[in-house]
Rosetta silent file (secondary structure, phi, psi, omega in degrees, C-alpha in Angstrom):
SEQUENCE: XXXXXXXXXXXXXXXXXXXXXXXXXXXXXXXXXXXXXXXXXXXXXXXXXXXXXXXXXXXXXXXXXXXXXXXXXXXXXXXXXXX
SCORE:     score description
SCORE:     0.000 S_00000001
   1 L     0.000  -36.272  175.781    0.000    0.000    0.000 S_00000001
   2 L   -66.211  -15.558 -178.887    3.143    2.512    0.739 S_00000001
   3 L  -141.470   59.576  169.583    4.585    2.360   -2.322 S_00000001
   4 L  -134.989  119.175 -146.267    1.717    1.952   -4.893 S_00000001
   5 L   -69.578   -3.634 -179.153    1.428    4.423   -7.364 S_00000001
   6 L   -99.127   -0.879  154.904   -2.530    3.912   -8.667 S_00000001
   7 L   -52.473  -43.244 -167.773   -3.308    5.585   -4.993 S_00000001
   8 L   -38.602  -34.336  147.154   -2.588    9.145   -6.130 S_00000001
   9 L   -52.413  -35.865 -159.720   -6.185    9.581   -7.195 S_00000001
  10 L   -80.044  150.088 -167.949   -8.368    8.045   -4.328 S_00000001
  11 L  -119.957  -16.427 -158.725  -10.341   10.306   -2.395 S_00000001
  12 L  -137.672  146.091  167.802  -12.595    7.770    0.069 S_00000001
  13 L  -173.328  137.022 -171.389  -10.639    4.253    0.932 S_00000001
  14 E  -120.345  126.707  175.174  -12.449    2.059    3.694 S_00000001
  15 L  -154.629   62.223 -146.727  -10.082   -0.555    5.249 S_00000001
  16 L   -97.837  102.088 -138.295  -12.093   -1.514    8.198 S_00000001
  17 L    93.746  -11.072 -162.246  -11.571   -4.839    9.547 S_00000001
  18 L  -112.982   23.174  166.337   -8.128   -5.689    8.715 S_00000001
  19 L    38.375   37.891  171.415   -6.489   -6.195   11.869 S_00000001
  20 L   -86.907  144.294 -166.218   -3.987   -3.505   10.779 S_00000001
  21 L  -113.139 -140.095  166.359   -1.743   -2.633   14.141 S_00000001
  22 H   -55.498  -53.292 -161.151    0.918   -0.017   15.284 S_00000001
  23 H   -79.047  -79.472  169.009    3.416   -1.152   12.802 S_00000001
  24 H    -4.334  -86.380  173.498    0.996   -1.288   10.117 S_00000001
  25 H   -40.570  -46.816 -177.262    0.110    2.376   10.526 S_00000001
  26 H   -41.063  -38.515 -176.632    3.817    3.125   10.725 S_00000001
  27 H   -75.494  -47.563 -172.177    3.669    2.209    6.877 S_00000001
  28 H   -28.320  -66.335  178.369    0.297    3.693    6.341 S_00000001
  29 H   -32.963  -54.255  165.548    1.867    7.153    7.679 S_00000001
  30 L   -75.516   19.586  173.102    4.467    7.182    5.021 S_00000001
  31 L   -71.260   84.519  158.912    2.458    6.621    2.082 S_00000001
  32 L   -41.499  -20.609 -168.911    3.126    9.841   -0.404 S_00000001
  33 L  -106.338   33.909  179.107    0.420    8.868   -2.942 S_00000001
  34 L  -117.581   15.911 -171.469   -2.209    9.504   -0.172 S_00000001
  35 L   -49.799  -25.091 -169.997   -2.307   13.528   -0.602 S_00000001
  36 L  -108.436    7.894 -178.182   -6.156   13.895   -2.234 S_00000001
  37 L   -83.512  143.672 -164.924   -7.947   11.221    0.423 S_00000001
  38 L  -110.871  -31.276  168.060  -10.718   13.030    1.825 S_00000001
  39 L  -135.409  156.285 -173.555  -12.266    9.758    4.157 S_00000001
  40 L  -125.365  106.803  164.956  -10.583    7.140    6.210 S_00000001
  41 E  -139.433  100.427  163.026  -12.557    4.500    7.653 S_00000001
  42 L  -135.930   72.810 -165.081  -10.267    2.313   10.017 S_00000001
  43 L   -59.992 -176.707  173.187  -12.833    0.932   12.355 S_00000001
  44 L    40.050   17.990  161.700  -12.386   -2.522   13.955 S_00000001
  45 L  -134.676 -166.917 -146.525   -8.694   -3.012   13.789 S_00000001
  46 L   -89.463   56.358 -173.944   -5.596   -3.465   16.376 S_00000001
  47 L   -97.624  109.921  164.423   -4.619    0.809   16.210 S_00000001
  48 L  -117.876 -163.120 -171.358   -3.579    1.765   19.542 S_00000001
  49 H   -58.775  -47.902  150.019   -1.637    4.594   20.866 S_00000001
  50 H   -33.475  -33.559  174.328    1.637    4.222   18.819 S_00000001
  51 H   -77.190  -23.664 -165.743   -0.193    3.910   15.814 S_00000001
  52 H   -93.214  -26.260  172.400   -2.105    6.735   16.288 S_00000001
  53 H   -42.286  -46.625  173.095    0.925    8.963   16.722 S_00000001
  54 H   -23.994  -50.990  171.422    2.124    7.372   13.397 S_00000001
  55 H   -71.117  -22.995 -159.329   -0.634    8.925   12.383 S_00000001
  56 H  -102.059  -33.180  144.333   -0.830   12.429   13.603 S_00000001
  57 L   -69.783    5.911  174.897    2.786   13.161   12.028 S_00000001
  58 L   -86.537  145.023 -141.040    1.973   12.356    8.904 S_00000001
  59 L  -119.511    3.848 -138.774    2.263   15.547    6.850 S_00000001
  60 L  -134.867    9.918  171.207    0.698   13.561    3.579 S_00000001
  61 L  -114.259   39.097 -179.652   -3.328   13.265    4.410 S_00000001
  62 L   -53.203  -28.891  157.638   -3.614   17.243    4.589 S_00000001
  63 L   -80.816  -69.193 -162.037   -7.366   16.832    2.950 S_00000001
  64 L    23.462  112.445  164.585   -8.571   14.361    5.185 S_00000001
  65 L  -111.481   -5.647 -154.220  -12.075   15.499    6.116 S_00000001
  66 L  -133.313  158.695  151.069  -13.182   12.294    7.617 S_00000001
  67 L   154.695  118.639 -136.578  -11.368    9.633    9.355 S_00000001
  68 E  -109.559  126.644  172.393  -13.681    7.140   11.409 S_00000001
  69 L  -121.928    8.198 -132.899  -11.052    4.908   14.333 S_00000001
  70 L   -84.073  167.237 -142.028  -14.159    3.485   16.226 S_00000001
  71 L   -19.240   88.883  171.903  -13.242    0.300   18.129 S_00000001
  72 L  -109.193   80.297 -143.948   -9.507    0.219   18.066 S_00000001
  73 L   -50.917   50.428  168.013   -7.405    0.417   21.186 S_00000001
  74 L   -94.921  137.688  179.157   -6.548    3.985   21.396 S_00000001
  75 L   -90.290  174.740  155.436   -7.191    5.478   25.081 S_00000001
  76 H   -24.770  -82.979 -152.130   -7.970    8.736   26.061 S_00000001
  77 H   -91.853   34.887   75.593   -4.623   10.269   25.948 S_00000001
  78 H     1.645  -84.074 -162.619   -3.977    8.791   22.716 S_00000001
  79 L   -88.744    3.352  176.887   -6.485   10.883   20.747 S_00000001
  80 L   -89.030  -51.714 -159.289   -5.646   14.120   23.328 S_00000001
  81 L   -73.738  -22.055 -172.234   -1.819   13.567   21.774 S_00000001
  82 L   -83.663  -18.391 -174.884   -3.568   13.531   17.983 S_00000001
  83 L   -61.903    0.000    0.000   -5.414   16.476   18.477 S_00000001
């Protein structure tokens, strides 16, 4: 997914279910072809607090209008550090 080059288009990408983890996101985060997505949906998998940092430096979802995490093991102070 980090280095595939027919992403550059997608605006909505659902990947919900898919036991993706910490590490996983670490890759996610570094994706460059993910600059025009506008929704996220990545309920139901193994995203805790490390992962979510992953996320929250990434400088490459700057549309993002969306982005759905519901029951994924991020605490509290988890999503207070993403804010």
């Amino acid at each position: 997914l980090s280095k595939c080059d027919f992403l550059k288009k997608l605006n909505y990408l659902y990947i919900d279910n898919n036991n993706i983890s910490d590490k996983g996101m670490g890759f996610f985060s570094k994706c460059i072809f993910l600059n025009k997505l506008r929704l996220l949906n990545l309920d139901n998998n193994n995203i805790g607090d490390k992962g979510i940092d992953y996320f929250s430096i990434c400088k490459f979802l700057k549309d993002l209008s969306l982005l759905s995490l519901k029951n994924n093991k991020i605490s509290n102070i988890g999503m207070e550090s993403f804010r």
